[in-house]
C-alpha positions as YAML, in Angstrom:
chain: A
units: angstrom
residues:
- id: 1
  name: MET
  ca: [-8.40, -122.02, -162.44]
- id: 2
  name: ALA
  ca: [-7.92, -121.00, -166.08]
- id: 3
  name: GLU
  ca: [-4.48, -119.98, -167.28]
- id: 4
  name: ARG
  ca: [-3.95, -116.27, -167.88]
- id: 5
  name: PHE
  ca: [-1.58, -114.98, -170.52]
- id: 6
  name: GLU
  ca: [-0.28, -111.47, -171.02]
- id: 7
  name: THR
  ca: [1.05, -111.96, -174.56]
- id: 8
  name: VAL
  ca: [0.50, -114.15, -177.59]
- id: 9
  name: ASP
  ca: [4.09, -115.38, -177.26]
- id: 10
  name: GLU
  ca: [3.36, -116.50, -173.69]
- id: 11
  name: TYR
  ca: [0.20, -118.33, -174.84]
- id: 12
  name: ILE
  ca: [2.05, -120.12, -177.65]
- id: 13
  name: ALA
  ca: [4.96, -121.07, -175.37]
- id: 14
  name: SER
  ca: [2.51, -122.75, -172.97]
- id: 15
  name: ARG
  ca: [1.55, -125.36, -175.58]
- id: 16
  name: PRO
  ca: [3.40, -128.57, -176.63]
- id: 17
  name: ASP
  ca: [6.19, -128.07, -179.17]
- id: 18
  name: GLU
  ca: [4.27, -129.48, -182.15]
- id: 19
  name: VAL
  ca: [1.29, -127.26, -181.36]
- id: 20
  name: GLN
  ca: [3.54, -124.21, -180.94]
- id: 21
  name: THR
  ca: [4.73, -124.70, -184.51]
- id: 22
  name: ILE
  ca: [1.14, -124.68, -185.80]
- id: 23
  name: LEU
  ca: [0.15, -121.66, -183.72]
- id: 24
  name: ARG
  ca: [3.20, -119.68, -184.86]
- id: 25
  name: GLU
  ca: [2.36, -120.41, -188.49]
- id: 26
  name: ILE
  ca: [-1.31, -119.44, -188.05]
- id: 27
  name: ARG
  ca: [-0.19, -116.22, -186.38]
- id: 28
  name: ARG
  ca: [2.36, -115.45, -189.10]
- id: 29
  name: ARG
  ca: [-0.05, -116.09, -191.93]
- id: 30
  name: ALA
  ca: [-2.97, -114.24, -190.35]
- id: 31
  name: LEU
  ca: [-0.79, -111.19, -189.71]
- id: 32
  name: ALA
  ca: [0.49, -111.32, -193.30]
- id: 33
  name: ALA
  ca: [-3.08, -111.59, -194.63]
- id: 34
  name: VAL
  ca: [-4.16, -108.48, -192.72]
- id: 35
  name: PRO
  ca: [-1.79, -105.60, -193.54]
- id: 36
  name: GLY
  ca: [-1.35, -103.29, -190.57]
- id: 37
  name: ALA
  ca: [-2.61, -105.90, -188.10]
- id: 38
  name: GLY
  ca: [-1.34, -106.52, -184.61]
- id: 39
  name: ASP
  ca: [-2.06, -109.16, -182.05]
- id: 40
  name: ARG
  ca: [-2.90, -109.48, -178.39]
- id: 41
  name: ILE
  ca: [-4.64, -111.74, -175.93]
- id: 42
  name: SER
  ca: [-8.40, -111.27, -175.74]
- id: 43
  name: TYR
  ca: [-10.79, -113.59, -173.92]
- id: 44
  name: GLY
  ca: [-7.68, -115.56, -172.92]
- id: 45
  name: ILE
  ca: [-6.65, -116.52, -176.47]
- id: 46
  name: PRO
  ca: [-4.57, -115.02, -179.30]
- id: 47
  name: THR
  ca: [-6.38, -112.38, -181.30]
- id: 48
  name: ILE
  ca: [-5.39, -110.67, -184.54]
- id: 49
  name: THR
  ca: [-6.46, -107.03, -184.41]
- id: 50
  name: LEU
  ca: [-6.83, -104.17, -186.84]
- id: 51
  name: ASP
  ca: [-7.12, -100.58, -185.66]
- id: 52
  name: GLY
  ca: [-7.72, -101.82, -182.13]
- id: 53
  name: HIS
  ca: [-10.62, -104.12, -183.09]
- id: 54
  name: TYR
  ca: [-10.53, -107.90, -183.25]
- id: 55
  name: VAL
  ca: [-10.37, -109.56, -186.65]
- id: 56
  name: VAL
  ca: [-9.82, -113.23, -185.86]
- id: 57
  name: TYR
  ca: [-9.18, -115.36, -182.78]
- id: 58
  name: PHE
  ca: [-7.33, -118.68, -182.67]
- id: 59
  name: ALA
  ca: [-6.79, -121.18, -179.89]
- id: 60
  name: ALA
  ca: [-5.25, -124.58, -179.19]
- id: 61
  name: TRP
  ca: [-7.31, -127.24, -177.49]
- id: 62
  name: LYS
  ca: [-6.46, -130.80, -176.52]
- id: 63
  name: HIS
  ca: [-7.32, -132.33, -179.91]
- id: 64
  name: HIS
  ca: [-7.72, -129.40, -182.29]
- id: 65
  name: ILE
  ca: [-7.02, -125.78, -183.18]
- id: 66
  name: SER
  ca: [-10.00, -123.45, -183.47]
- id: 67
  name: VAL
  ca: [-10.30, -120.25, -185.48]
- id: 68
  name: TYR
  ca: [-13.16, -117.80, -184.83]
- id: 69
  name: PRO
  ca: [-15.35, -116.27, -186.25]
- id: 70
  name: VAL
  ca: [-16.11, -117.76, -189.66]
- id: 71
  name: PRO
  ca: [-16.50, -115.15, -192.40]
- id: 72
  name: GLU
  ca: [-19.03, -115.37, -195.17]
- id: 73
  name: GLY
  ca: [-17.47, -116.06, -198.53]
- id: 74
  name: ASP
  ca: [-18.26, -117.12, -202.06]
- id: 75
  name: GLU
  ca: [-19.43, -120.65, -202.92]
- id: 76
  name: GLU
  ca: [-15.90, -121.96, -203.36]
- id: 77
  name: PHE
  ca: [-14.81, -120.65, -199.95]
- id: 78
  name: GLU
  ca: [-17.93, -122.11, -198.33]
- id: 79
  name: ARG
  ca: [-17.19, -125.51, -199.87]
- id: 80
  name: GLU
  ca: [-13.58, -125.39, -198.67]
- id: 81
  name: ILE
  ca: [-14.45, -124.52, -195.07]
- id: 82
  name: ALA
  ca: [-17.39, -126.94, -194.81]
- id: 83
  name: PRO
  ca: [-15.31, -129.90, -193.52]
- id: 84
  name: PHE
  ca: [-13.87, -127.70, -190.76]
- id: 85
  name: ARG
  ca: [-17.07, -126.04, -189.54]
- id: 86
  name: ALA
  ca: [-17.72, -127.07, -185.96]
- id: 87
  name: ALA
  ca: [-20.39, -124.51, -185.23]
- id: 88
  name: LYS
  ca: [-21.78, -121.46, -186.96]
- id: 89
  name: GLY
  ca: [-18.85, -119.32, -185.88]
- id: 90
  name: THR
  ca: [-16.02, -121.84, -185.46]
- id: 91
  name: LEU
  ca: [-13.53, -123.58, -187.70]
- id: 92
  name: LYS
  ca: [-11.95, -126.65, -186.10]
- id: 93
  name: PHE
  ca: [-8.69, -128.17, -187.37]
- id: 94
  name: PRO
  ca: [-7.81, -131.57, -185.85]
- id: 95
  name: LEU
  ca: [-4.29, -131.96, -184.51]
- id: 96
  name: GLY
  ca: [-2.34, -134.66, -186.30]
- id: 97
  name: LYS
  ca: [-3.77, -133.71, -189.70]
- id: 98
  name: PRO
  ca: [-2.43, -131.13, -192.15]
- id: 99
  name: VAL
  ca: [-3.58, -127.60, -191.33]
- id: 100
  name: PRO
  ca: [-4.97, -125.71, -194.35]
- id: 101
  name: TYR
  ca: [-3.02, -122.52, -193.64]
- id: 102
  name: GLU
  ca: [-4.07, -120.92, -196.93]
- id: 103
  name: LEU
  ca: [-7.70, -121.30, -195.89]
- id: 104
  name: ILE
  ca: [-6.98, -119.61, -192.57]
- id: 105
  name: GLU
  ca: [-5.22, -116.78, -194.45]
- id: 106
  name: ARG
  ca: [-8.27, -116.32, -196.67]
- id: 107
  name: ALA
  ca: [-10.58, -116.32, -193.66]
- id: 108
  name: ALA
  ca: [-8.44, -113.67, -191.94]
- id: 109
  name: ALA
  ca: [-8.38, -111.53, -195.11]
- id: 110
  name: LEU
  ca: [-12.18, -111.78, -195.49]
- id: 111
  name: LEU
  ca: [-12.70, -110.86, -191.85]
- id: 112
  name: ALA
  ca: [-10.37, -107.87, -192.24]
- id: 113
  name: GLU
  ca: [-12.33, -106.71, -195.30]
- id: 114
  name: ARG
  ca: [-15.52, -106.79, -193.24]
- id: 115
  name: GLN
  ca: [-13.78, -104.89, -190.44]
- id: 116
  name: ARG
  ca: [-12.58, -102.19, -192.83]
- id: 117
  name: ALA
  ca: [-16.07, -101.94, -194.33]
- id: 118
  name: GLY
  ca: [-17.51, -101.28, -190.88]
- id: 119
  name: TYR
  ca: [-19.32, -104.58, -190.26]
...
């Protein structure tokens, strides 16, 4: 049976120590990139929200961290995310390699812009 979490803190605490560090930093940076944002568990994983609507999800898996969905961006942004695209709507960051936190911040900010624009 799948694990159920009530809070983002509970979700993060359920992961190995080294993964907790990564998840806390993703959470911190995503919240900073989206002024006025909050977070909660949705679909069983951490979700950054704005005005009660999801902006970005993130999750830890056995070998990687995923961030969903992938926003559209300019050519430079598209080039930067290309190595991490696992599917149309997923960015996948392998554990054991440096996490491009700034890229995740930019993705969260772009997704928040879309949310505020009503997309």
